[in-house]
Amino acid sequence: MAKKIRLAGIAYESLVNGPGMRRVFFSQGCRHNCIGCFNPDTHSFTGGEEKDMDELIQDVLDNPILKGVTFSGGDPFERAEEFAYMAKKFKENNLSVWSFTGYTIEYLLEEIDNRKGFRDLLENIDVLIDGKFEKMLSRKGLKFRGSSNQRIINVQETLRLGKIILMEEYM
């Protein structure tokens, strides 16, 4: 049986959603409704299109110029089980995995064992950009994020050390 995920879209080759050439998967569904959101068409949980995850994974692995993948949205943590499945396959193939979320890392860690897929997804993400987009905190020149309240977090070090470790080189 095919493993499916509902996506709003895919950017096949992107240089703006993390370092190096990346494939970006835009999750369909978001509860945050940030004012000024870049992707308001991703908010509905019934929009977008169902895609076969194994086909998406293989297509990434078949492209030698890709250095990693980024999960954007919508909010990938609303489809944590599906994105965790994909993240694990990408990590097994030495690709970097970045994810955006409107949730804070504190919330994700608090709910890590209460929400399906949260633990598996966090354990297979290298970098997380957390927090809602805040239009009043948006400014030109922010690297990899929309507003200055959002943090760029080294997820594996955060999990290992039990405290939030920022990726200072990108802040």
CSV table of C-alpha atoms in Angstrom, one decimal:
chain,number,residue,atom,x,y,z
A,1,MET,CA,0.0,0.0,0.0
A,2,ALA,CA,1.3,3.4,-0.9
A,3,LYS,CA,2.3,5.8,1.8
A,4,LYS,CA,0.6,9.2,1.2
A,5,ILE,CA,1.2,12.8,2.3
A,6,ARG,CA,-0.9,15.8,1.5
A,7,LEU,CA,1.3,18.6,0.1
A,8,ALA,CA,0.5,22.2,-1.0
A,9,GLY,CA,3.5,22.1,-3.4
A,10,ILE,CA,7.1,21.3,-4.0
A,11,ALA,CA,10.0,23.6,-4.9
A,12,TYR,CA,12.3,21.2,-6.8
A,13,GLU,CA,15.5,23.2,-6.6
A,14,SER,CA,15.8,26.0,-4.0
A,15,LEU,CA,18.7,28.0,-2.6
A,16,VAL,CA,16.7,30.1,-0.1
A,17,ASN,CA,15.3,27.4,2.3
A,18,GLY,CA,18.6,26.3,3.8
A,19,PRO,CA,22.2,25.9,2.7
A,20,GLY,CA,23.0,24.4,-0.7
A,21,MET,CA,20.5,23.2,-3.3
A,22,ARG,CA,17.4,21.8,-1.6
A,23,ARG,CA,14.1,20.2,-2.4
A,24,VAL,CA,11.3,21.9,-0.4
A,25,PHE,CA,8.1,20.1,0.5
A,26,PHE,CA,5.2,22.4,1.5
A,27,SER,CA,2.9,20.7,4.0
A,28,GLN,CA,-0.9,21.3,3.5
A,29,GLY,CA,-2.5,22.3,6.8
A,30,CYS,CA,-1.7,24.9,9.4
A,31,ARG,CA,-3.5,26.1,12.5
A,32,HIS,CA,-1.4,29.2,13.2
A,33,ASN,CA,-3.0,31.7,10.7
A,34,CYS,CA,-0.1,34.1,11.0
A,35,ILE,CA,-1.0,37.6,9.8
A,36,GLY,CA,1.0,38.3,6.6
A,37,CYS,CA,1.8,34.5,6.0
A,38,PHE,CA,3.7,33.9,2.8
A,39,ASN,CA,1.6,30.8,2.0
A,40,PRO,CA,-2.0,31.3,3.2
A,41,ASP,CA,-3.2,28.8,0.6
A,42,THR,CA,-1.5,26.1,2.7
A,43,HIS,CA,-3.7,26.6,5.8
A,44,SER,CA,-6.6,24.4,4.8
A,45,PHE,CA,-6.2,20.7,5.7
A,46,THR,CA,-8.2,19.6,2.7
A,47,GLY,CA,-6.4,21.5,0.0
A,48,GLY,CA,-3.3,20.5,-1.9
A,49,GLU,CA,-2.7,17.1,-3.3
A,50,GLU,CA,-2.0,13.6,-2.0
A,51,LYS,CA,1.5,12.4,-3.0
A,52,ASP,CA,3.2,9.0,-2.7
A,53,MET,CA,6.0,9.5,-0.2
A,54,ASP,CA,8.2,6.7,-1.5
A,55,GLU,CA,8.1,8.3,-5.0
A,56,LEU,CA,9.0,11.7,-3.5
A,57,ILE,CA,11.9,10.3,-1.6
A,58,GLN,CA,13.2,8.4,-4.6
A,59,ASP,CA,13.0,11.5,-6.8
A,60,VAL,CA,15.2,13.4,-4.3
A,61,LEU,CA,17.7,10.6,-4.0
A,62,ASP,CA,17.9,10.4,-7.8
A,63,ASN,CA,19.0,14.1,-8.0
A,64,PRO,CA,22.7,14.3,-7.3
A,65,ILE,CA,22.8,18.1,-7.0
A,66,LEU,CA,20.5,18.2,-4.0
A,67,LYS,CA,22.3,18.7,-0.6
A,68,GLY,CA,19.2,18.4,1.5
A,69,VAL,CA,15.5,18.8,1.9
A,70,THR,CA,13.4,21.4,3.8
A,71,PHE,CA,9.9,20.9,5.1
A,72,SER,CA,7.8,24.1,5.0
A,73,GLY,CA,4.2,24.9,5.0
A,74,GLY,CA,1.6,25.0,6.2
A,75,ASP,CA,3.1,23.4,9.2
A,76,PRO,CA,5.0,20.1,8.8
A,77,PHE,CA,4.3,19.2,12.4
A,78,GLU,CA,0.6,19.0,11.6
A,79,ARG,CA,1.7,16.0,9.5
A,80,ALA,CA,4.5,14.9,11.7
A,81,GLU,CA,4.2,11.1,11.1
A,82,GLU,CA,4.4,11.5,7.4
A,83,PHE,CA,7.3,14.0,7.5
A,84,ALA,CA,9.1,11.8,10.0
A,85,TYR,CA,8.9,8.9,7.6
A,86,MET,CA,10.4,11.0,4.8
A,87,ALA,CA,13.0,12.6,7.1
A,88,LYS,CA,14.3,9.2,8.3
A,89,LYS,CA,14.8,8.1,4.7
A,90,PHE,CA,16.7,11.3,3.8
A,91,LYS,CA,18.9,11.0,6.9
A,92,GLU,CA,19.7,7.4,6.0
A,93,ASN,CA,21.0,8.8,2.7
A,94,ASN,CA,23.1,11.5,4.3
A,95,LEU,CA,21.0,14.5,3.2
A,96,SER,CA,20.5,17.4,5.6
A,97,VAL,CA,16.9,17.9,6.8
A,98,TRP,CA,15.6,21.3,7.8
A,99,SER,CA,12.0,22.1,8.9
A,100,PHE,CA,10.0,25.2,9.6
A,101,THR,CA,7.2,25.2,12.2
A,102,GLY,CA,4.9,27.8,13.8
A,103,TYR,CA,5.3,26.0,17.0
A,104,THR,CA,8.2,26.8,19.4
A,105,ILE,CA,10.8,24.2,20.2
A,106,GLU,CA,9.6,24.4,23.8
A,107,TYR,CA,6.1,23.3,22.8
A,108,LEU,CA,7.4,20.5,20.6
A,109,LEU,CA,9.6,19.2,23.4
A,110,GLU,CA,6.7,19.4,25.9
A,111,GLU,CA,4.4,17.5,23.5
A,112,ILE,CA,7.1,15.1,22.1
A,113,ASP,CA,5.5,12.0,23.5
A,114,ASN,CA,1.9,13.3,23.4
A,115,ARG,CA,1.5,14.0,19.7
A,116,LYS,CA,2.0,11.3,17.1
A,117,GLY,CA,5.2,11.7,15.1
A,118,PHE,CA,6.7,14.6,17.1
A,119,ARG,CA,9.5,12.5,18.5
A,120,ASP,CA,10.4,10.7,15.3
A,121,LEU,CA,10.3,13.9,13.3
A,122,LEU,CA,12.5,15.8,15.8
A,123,GLU,CA,15.0,13.0,16.0
A,124,ASN,CA,15.4,13.1,12.2
A,125,ILE,CA,15.7,16.9,11.7
A,126,ASP,CA,19.0,18.7,11.7
A,127,VAL,CA,17.8,22.3,11.8
A,128,LEU,CA,14.4,23.7,12.9
A,129,ILE,CA,13.2,27.3,12.3
A,130,ASP,CA,10.6,27.7,15.0
A,131,GLY,CA,7.9,30.2,15.9
A,132,LYS,CA,5.1,32.0,14.2
A,133,PHE,CA,5.7,34.5,11.5
A,134,GLU,CA,5.3,38.0,13.1
A,135,LYS,CA,4.7,40.6,10.4
A,136,MET,CA,5.9,43.4,12.8
A,137,LEU,CA,9.2,41.6,13.3
A,138,SER,CA,9.8,41.0,9.6
A,139,ARG,CA,12.8,42.8,8.0
A,140,LYS,CA,15.1,42.4,5.0
A,141,GLY,CA,18.3,40.5,5.4
A,142,LEU,CA,17.1,37.8,7.8
A,143,LYS,CA,18.7,34.6,6.7
A,144,PHE,CA,16.3,31.6,6.3
A,145,ARG,CA,13.5,33.1,8.3
A,146,GLY,CA,10.6,35.5,7.9
A,147,SER,CA,10.7,37.4,11.2
A,148,SER,CA,13.3,38.1,13.9
A,149,ASN,CA,11.4,36.1,16.6
A,150,GLN,CA,12.0,32.9,14.7
A,151,ARG,CA,15.0,30.9,15.8
A,152,ILE,CA,17.3,28.6,13.8
A,153,ILE,CA,17.9,25.6,16.1
A,154,ASN,CA,20.4,22.8,16.0
A,155,VAL,CA,17.8,20.1,16.8
A,156,GLN,CA,20.2,17.2,17.5
A,157,GLU,CA,22.4,19.2,19.9
A,158,THR,CA,19.3,20.5,21.6
A,159,LEU,CA,18.0,17.0,22.1
A,160,ARG,CA,21.4,15.7,23.3
A,161,LEU,CA,22.1,18.5,25.7
A,162,GLY,CA,18.6,19.2,26.9
A,163,LYS,CA,18.8,22.9,26.2
A,164,ILE,CA,18.2,25.0,23.1
A,165,ILE,CA,21.2,25.3,20.8
A,166,LEU,CA,21.0,28.1,18.2
A,167,MET,CA,22.8,27.9,14.9
A,168,GLU,CA,24.6,31.2,15.5
A,169,GLU,CA,26.2,31.2,12.0
A,170,TYR,CA,22.7,31.8,10.5
A,171,MET,CA,21.3,34.2,13.0
